[in-house]
CSV table of C-alpha atoms in Angstrom, one decimal:
chain,number,residue,atom,x,y,z
A,98,UNK,CA,0.0,0.0,-0.1
A,99,UNK,CA,1.2,3.3,-0.9
A,100,UNK,CA,1.3,6.3,1.5
A,101,UNK,CA,-1.5,8.1,-0.2
A,102,UNK,CA,-3.1,5.3,0.7
A,103,UNK,CA,-2.2,5.1,3.9
A,104,UNK,CA,-2.9,8.6,4.8
A,105,UNK,CA,-6.6,7.9,3.3
A,106,UNK,CA,-7.2,4.7,5.6
A,107,UNK,CA,-5.5,6.4,8.7
A,108,UNK,CA,-7.4,9.6,7.6
A,109,UNK,CA,-4.7,12.3,8.0
A,110,UNK,CA,-3.4,14.7,5.0
A,111,UNK,CA,-1.2,12.8,2.6
A,112,UNK,CA,1.7,15.4,3.3
A,113,UNK,CA,1.4,14.6,6.7
A,114,UNK,CA,2.1,10.8,6.4
A,115,UNK,CA,5.5,11.0,4.9
A,116,UNK,CA,7.5,12.6,7.6
A,117,UNK,CA,6.3,9.5,9.7
A,118,UNK,CA,7.0,6.7,7.4
A,119,UNK,CA,10.6,8.1,6.8
A,120,UNK,CA,11.4,8.4,10.4
A,121,UNK,CA,10.8,4.6,10.9
A,122,UNK,CA,14.3,4.4,9.5
A,123,UNK,CA,15.2,0.2,8.7
A,124,UNK,CA,12.2,-0.4,11.5
A,125,UNK,CA,9.3,-3.1,10.6
A,126,UNK,CA,6.7,-2.8,12.9
A,127,UNK,CA,3.2,-4.7,12.8
A,128,UNK,CA,-0.2,-3.1,13.3
A,129,UNK,CA,-3.9,-4.4,13.5
A,130,UNK,CA,-6.5,-1.9,11.3
A,131,UNK,CA,-10.3,-2.4,10.9
A,132,UNK,CA,-11.3,-2.2,7.0
A,133,UNK,CA,-14.6,-3.1,6.2
A,134,UNK,CA,-15.7,-4.5,9.5
A,135,UNK,CA,-12.4,-7.0,9.0
A,136,UNK,CA,-9.4,-7.0,11.0
A,137,UNK,CA,-6.0,-7.0,9.3
A,138,UNK,CA,-2.6,-7.4,10.1
A,139,UNK,CA,-0.1,-5.3,8.6
A,140,UNK,CA,3.7,-4.7,8.3
A,141,UNK,CA,4.4,-1.1,8.2
A,142,UNK,CA,8.2,0.2,7.0
A,143,UNK,CA,9.5,3.4,5.6
A,144,UNK,CA,8.5,1.8,2.3
A,145,UNK,CA,4.6,1.9,2.8
A,146,UNK,CA,2.6,-0.5,4.6
A,147,UNK,CA,2.1,-3.8,3.2
A,148,UNK,CA,-1.2,-5.7,4.1
A,149,UNK,CA,-0.1,-9.6,5.7
A,150,UNK,CA,-3.8,-10.7,5.9
A,151,UNK,CA,-7.1,-11.0,7.8
A,152,UNK,CA,-7.2,-11.8,11.5
A,153,UNK,CA,-9.8,-13.9,13.0
A,154,UNK,CA,-10.0,-13.1,16.7
A,155,UNK,CA,-11.2,-15.9,18.8
A,156,UNK,CA,-12.5,-13.7,21.9
A,157,UNK,CA,-13.8,-11.0,19.9
A,158,UNK,CA,-12.8,-7.3,20.4
A,159,UNK,CA,-14.4,-4.4,22.8
A,160,UNK,CA,-15.7,-4.8,26.2
A,161,UNK,CA,-16.5,-8.6,26.5
A,162,UNK,CA,-13.7,-9.8,24.9
A,163,UNK,CA,-11.7,-10.2,28.3
A,164,UNK,CA,-15.0,-11.7,29.9
A,165,UNK,CA,-15.1,-14.6,26.8
A,166,UNK,CA,-11.4,-14.6,27.5
A,167,UNK,CA,-12.0,-15.7,30.9
A,168,UNK,CA,-15.4,-17.8,30.4
A,169,UNK,CA,-12.9,-20.3,28.5
A,170,UNK,CA,-11.4,-20.9,31.5
A,171,UNK,CA,-7.8,-19.6,30.5
A,172,UNK,CA,-8.0,-17.1,33.7
């Protein structure tokens, strides 16, 4: 994904995303983001954002996620 697409996805100005990408240097970061009701994992580097794939969260998101986690007996 190019910087313009990232800016659109993050709802920031296109000129504001370039300094952020340049500041990453050689670092590679991973991030979760939501696109059209799907949770996706992406690698972020100075070259842009590379989508890795969709994520299926077993316990869901939001206020009930911890309750779902504890209901499974993991805590």
